[in-house]
Short mmCIF file of C-alpha atoms and ligand atoms in Angstrom, two decimals:
data_model
loop_
_atom_site.label_atom_id
_atom_site.label_comp_id
_atom_site.label_asym_id
_atom_site.label_seq_id
_atom_site.Cartn_x
_atom_site.Cartn_y
_atom_site.Cartn_z
CA MET S 1 -0.24 -34.24 -155.01
CA SER S 2 1.37 -31.53 -156.54
CA ARG S 3 4.62 -33.57 -157.64
CA LEU S 4 2.26 -36.46 -158.84
CA THR S 5 0.10 -34.79 -161.72
CA GLY S 6 -1.13 -35.13 -164.71
CA ARG S 7 1.09 -36.99 -167.34
CA LEU S 8 3.65 -39.23 -165.41
CA VAL S 9 6.09 -41.09 -167.53
CA VAL S 10 6.66 -44.99 -165.92
CA ALA S 11 10.37 -44.75 -167.18
CA SER S 12 10.81 -48.26 -167.25
CA HIS S 13 10.79 -51.28 -170.52
CA ASN S 14 9.63 -53.92 -168.61
CA SER S 15 6.15 -54.92 -169.08
CA GLY S 16 5.40 -56.43 -166.32
CA LYS S 17 7.09 -53.53 -164.29
CA VAL S 18 5.12 -50.93 -166.55
CA ARG S 19 1.99 -52.62 -165.35
CA GLU S 20 2.19 -53.01 -161.81
CA ILE S 21 3.48 -49.34 -161.15
CA ALA S 22 0.57 -48.08 -163.59
CA ALA S 23 -1.81 -49.79 -161.21
CA MET S 24 -0.13 -48.68 -157.89
CA LEU S 25 -0.67 -44.92 -159.77
CA GLY S 26 -4.67 -45.12 -159.86
CA PRO S 27 -5.38 -43.04 -157.60
CA PHE S 28 -3.62 -40.69 -158.76
CA GLY S 29 -5.98 -39.27 -160.94
CA VAL S 30 -2.23 -39.26 -163.26
CA GLU S 31 -2.25 -40.41 -166.50
CA PRO S 32 0.82 -42.87 -166.90
CA VAL S 33 3.01 -43.80 -170.17
CA SER S 34 5.62 -46.06 -170.89
CA ALA S 35 8.87 -44.80 -172.25
CA GLY S 36 8.67 -47.00 -174.34
CA GLU S 37 5.69 -45.52 -175.97
CA LEU S 38 7.24 -42.38 -176.58
CA GLY S 39 10.26 -43.92 -178.32
CA LEU S 40 13.13 -42.32 -175.78
CA PRO S 41 15.82 -44.60 -175.86
CA GLU S 42 16.83 -46.80 -172.08
CA PRO S 43 20.06 -45.62 -170.62
CA GLU S 44 22.81 -48.58 -169.28
CA GLU S 45 22.45 -49.12 -166.13
CA THR S 46 26.27 -47.95 -164.52
CA GLU S 47 26.19 -47.03 -161.27
CA ALA S 48 26.40 -50.24 -158.82
CA THR S 49 23.32 -50.22 -156.62
CA PHE S 50 19.43 -49.92 -157.15
CA ILE S 51 19.50 -46.19 -155.89
CA GLY S 52 21.92 -45.03 -158.60
CA ASN S 53 20.09 -46.60 -161.02
CA ALA S 54 16.85 -45.46 -160.66
CA ALA S 55 17.76 -42.29 -160.37
CA LEU S 56 19.88 -41.70 -164.00
CA LYS S 57 16.70 -43.94 -165.50
CA ALA S 58 14.01 -41.45 -163.78
CA ARG S 59 17.00 -38.22 -164.18
CA ALA S 60 17.12 -39.52 -168.23
CA ALA S 61 13.36 -40.43 -168.99
CA ALA S 62 12.17 -36.60 -167.13
CA LEU S 63 15.23 -34.69 -169.23
CA ALA S 64 14.09 -36.18 -172.15
CA SER S 65 9.85 -35.75 -172.11
CA GLY S 66 10.05 -32.39 -170.24
CA LEU S 67 7.08 -34.98 -168.17
CA PRO S 68 8.00 -35.45 -164.13
CA ALA S 69 9.02 -39.27 -163.97
CA LEU S 70 9.11 -42.56 -162.61
CA ALA S 71 11.83 -45.12 -162.56
CA ASP S 72 12.54 -47.65 -160.21
CA ASP S 73 15.26 -50.67 -160.20
CA SER S 74 14.61 -53.21 -158.87
CA GLY S 75 16.05 -57.05 -158.33
CA LEU S 76 16.64 -60.37 -155.58
CA GLU S 77 19.67 -60.72 -153.02
CA VAL S 78 19.52 -64.00 -152.06
CA PHE S 79 22.32 -63.67 -148.40
CA GLY S 80 23.80 -67.62 -149.33
CA ILE S 81 25.49 -66.03 -152.47
CA GLY S 82 26.57 -62.67 -150.94
CA GLY S 83 23.08 -60.27 -152.06
CA ASP S 84 23.67 -61.65 -156.07
CA PRO S 85 22.15 -60.86 -158.58
CA GLY S 86 21.28 -58.00 -157.14
CA VAL S 87 21.90 -55.00 -159.64
CA TYR S 88 22.35 -57.53 -162.32
CA SER S 89 19.28 -59.90 -161.60
CA ALA S 90 17.71 -58.51 -165.38
CA ARG S 91 21.58 -59.17 -166.84
CA TRP S 92 22.07 -62.68 -165.03
CA ALA S 93 19.29 -63.92 -167.74
CA GLY S 94 20.99 -62.52 -169.89
CA PRO S 95 20.01 -61.68 -173.52
CA GLY S 96 17.61 -63.35 -174.11
CA LYS S 97 15.48 -62.83 -171.14
CA ASP S 98 16.57 -67.12 -169.79
CA PHE S 99 15.34 -66.69 -166.66
CA ARG S 100 15.03 -70.03 -166.46
CA ALA S 101 17.58 -70.29 -166.53
CA ALA S 102 19.00 -67.62 -164.22
CA MET S 103 17.15 -68.96 -161.94
CA GLN S 104 19.20 -72.14 -161.90
CA LEU S 105 22.58 -70.35 -161.78
CA VAL S 106 21.28 -68.95 -158.59
CA TRP S 107 20.13 -72.54 -157.61
CA GLU S 108 23.48 -73.79 -158.20
CA LYS S 109 24.98 -71.26 -156.83
CA LEU S 110 22.87 -71.61 -153.28
CA SER S 111 23.51 -75.28 -153.61
CA VAL S 112 27.99 -74.90 -153.44
CA THR S 113 27.21 -72.42 -150.59
CA GLY S 114 25.02 -73.64 -147.90
CA ASP S 115 21.98 -73.86 -146.96
CA ASP S 116 20.44 -69.52 -145.79
CA ARG S 117 18.05 -69.29 -148.80
CA SER S 118 17.01 -65.99 -147.26
CA ALA S 119 16.09 -63.14 -149.97
CA ARG S 120 14.70 -60.30 -150.22
CA PHE S 121 13.54 -58.00 -152.77
CA VAL S 122 14.43 -54.31 -153.56
CA CYS S 123 13.71 -51.65 -155.42
CA ALA S 124 14.37 -48.57 -155.13
CA LEU S 125 12.10 -45.66 -156.42
CA ALA S 126 13.29 -42.75 -158.17
CA LEU S 127 10.55 -39.43 -158.98
CA ALA S 128 12.22 -37.01 -161.32
CA GLN S 129 11.25 -33.76 -162.15
CA PRO S 130 12.04 -31.56 -165.97
CA ASP S 131 14.42 -29.88 -164.16
CA GLY S 132 16.46 -32.51 -163.11
CA SER S 133 15.88 -32.86 -159.24
CA VAL S 134 15.37 -36.49 -158.28
CA GLU S 135 13.98 -37.88 -155.44
CA VAL S 136 14.23 -41.85 -154.32
CA PHE S 137 12.54 -44.73 -151.78
CA GLU S 138 13.63 -47.71 -150.90
CA GLY S 139 11.43 -51.25 -150.19
CA GLU S 140 11.88 -54.50 -149.71
CA ALA S 141 10.32 -57.89 -149.34
CA ARG S 142 11.70 -60.50 -146.99
CA GLY S 143 11.13 -63.88 -148.41
CA THR S 144 12.78 -67.71 -148.74
CA ILE S 145 14.49 -69.14 -152.04
CA VAL S 146 12.60 -72.99 -152.91
CA TRP S 147 13.69 -75.02 -155.74
CA PRO S 148 12.51 -76.56 -157.84
CA PRO S 149 10.14 -73.18 -159.40
CA ARG S 150 6.61 -72.86 -158.70
CA GLY S 151 3.78 -71.19 -161.11
CA GLU S 152 3.76 -69.40 -163.76
CA LYS S 153 2.36 -66.03 -162.69
CA GLY S 154 4.74 -63.06 -162.18
CA PHE S 155 7.34 -62.82 -164.73
CA GLY S 156 11.08 -63.18 -163.61
CA TYR S 157 12.33 -64.36 -160.45
CA ASP S 158 9.63 -64.76 -159.14
CA PRO S 159 8.44 -68.64 -158.98
CA ILE S 160 12.11 -68.88 -156.58
CA PHE S 161 10.90 -66.18 -154.07
CA GLU S 162 8.30 -66.56 -151.70
CA PRO S 163 7.88 -64.23 -149.28
CA LEU S 164 8.07 -64.24 -145.32
CA GLY S 165 5.47 -66.47 -144.08
CA LEU S 166 3.42 -67.95 -146.81
CA SER S 167 3.33 -70.69 -148.21
CA ARG S 168 3.06 -70.13 -151.90
CA THR S 169 5.24 -68.08 -154.67
CA PHE S 170 5.12 -65.03 -155.77
CA GLY S 171 5.26 -67.14 -159.09
CA GLU S 172 2.12 -68.84 -157.45
CA MET S 173 -0.52 -65.16 -156.80
CA THR S 174 -2.38 -63.44 -159.78
CA HIS S 175 -1.47 -59.87 -159.92
CA GLU S 176 -3.19 -58.78 -157.67
CA GLU S 177 -2.63 -61.09 -154.80
CA LYS S 178 1.02 -60.49 -155.20
CA LEU S 179 0.53 -56.60 -155.50
CA PRO S 180 0.86 -55.14 -152.14
CA LEU S 181 3.28 -57.64 -151.06
CA THR S 182 6.43 -56.19 -152.89
CA HIS S 183 9.30 -54.50 -152.68
CA ARG S 184 7.54 -51.75 -155.97
CA ALA S 185 4.71 -51.49 -153.49
CA ARG S 186 6.26 -50.89 -150.14
CA ALA S 187 8.96 -48.10 -151.57
CA PHE S 188 5.76 -46.60 -153.66
CA GLU S 189 4.57 -46.36 -149.77
CA LYS S 190 6.92 -44.42 -148.58
CA LEU S 191 6.77 -42.21 -152.05
CA VAL S 192 2.99 -42.16 -151.02
CA ALA S 193 4.03 -41.02 -147.54
CA SER S 194 6.20 -38.08 -148.50
CA LEU S 195 3.78 -36.37 -150.61
CA LYS S 196 1.64 -35.56 -147.74
P1 IMP K 1 15.82 -53.88 -163.15
O1 IMP K 1 15.64 -53.05 -162.26
O2 IMP K 1 14.77 -53.33 -164.92
O3 IMP K 1 17.31 -53.20 -163.70
O4 IMP K 1 15.63 -55.34 -163.19
C1 IMP K 1 15.56 -56.43 -161.98
C2 IMP K 1 15.18 -57.62 -162.81
O5 IMP K 1 14.83 -58.14 -161.58
C3 IMP K 1 14.27 -57.75 -163.43
O6 IMP K 1 14.17 -57.71 -164.67
C4 IMP K 1 13.65 -59.71 -162.39
O7 IMP K 1 14.14 -60.15 -163.62
C5 IMP K 1 14.20 -59.05 -161.29
N1 IMP K 1 13.07 -58.33 -160.59
C6 IMP K 1 12.66 -57.84 -160.18
N2 IMP K 1 10.74 -57.50 -159.22
C7 IMP K 1 10.99 -58.71 -159.22
C8 IMP K 1 9.01 -59.30 -158.83
O8 IMP K 1 8.74 -58.88 -158.83
N3 IMP K 1 9.49 -60.56 -159.45
C9 IMP K 1 10.58 -61.18 -160.07
N4 IMP K 1 11.60 -60.84 -160.17
C10 IMP K 1 11.65 -59.37 -159.89
#
């Protein structure tokens, strides 16, 4: 596990995501520090892909901190509306992070375009070293969009996402139930496999 030892920056300012990534790092004995704790600036996500944005964030945090850094870029792709909101998932909620409104927008657009409610959460996970090198891994969680939103747990679009084969949304699951089913966990499995 040579590339995952000691202090490691979790390059995210989203506390929900920092918590999930820190929990996945638990078994590796690394000491996660968040970009927020280190006062690192949050770079603008200027790339058009999840992989591009994850690499950009991880590299910026590794270069600024001198520590290895792990960043994720993730979002929801709804097939019936051409993969939206995709890399714009956070932006659909606006500066006030109003995910009620963002979920409503998904549903309204879906009601116009037809009935393909299949969707996936995607996560690109990038591990950057202080020398600027980056490795990227991608994971997905497939599911269906439901309406009305259900559940108060989780964050973001969790209340409208029912993972394939299950009858509860991510928003109705505890942190422990949701964690192994996520796109982040699947990307993380690929990262771990690459270290072996
Ligand atoms: P970013 O990766 O920080 O650009 O933001 C991705 C956005 O996608 C988040 O703000 C959430 O709205 C959404 N998202 C990503 N992963 C999840 C998840 O596990 N549940 C619910 N929403 C998510």
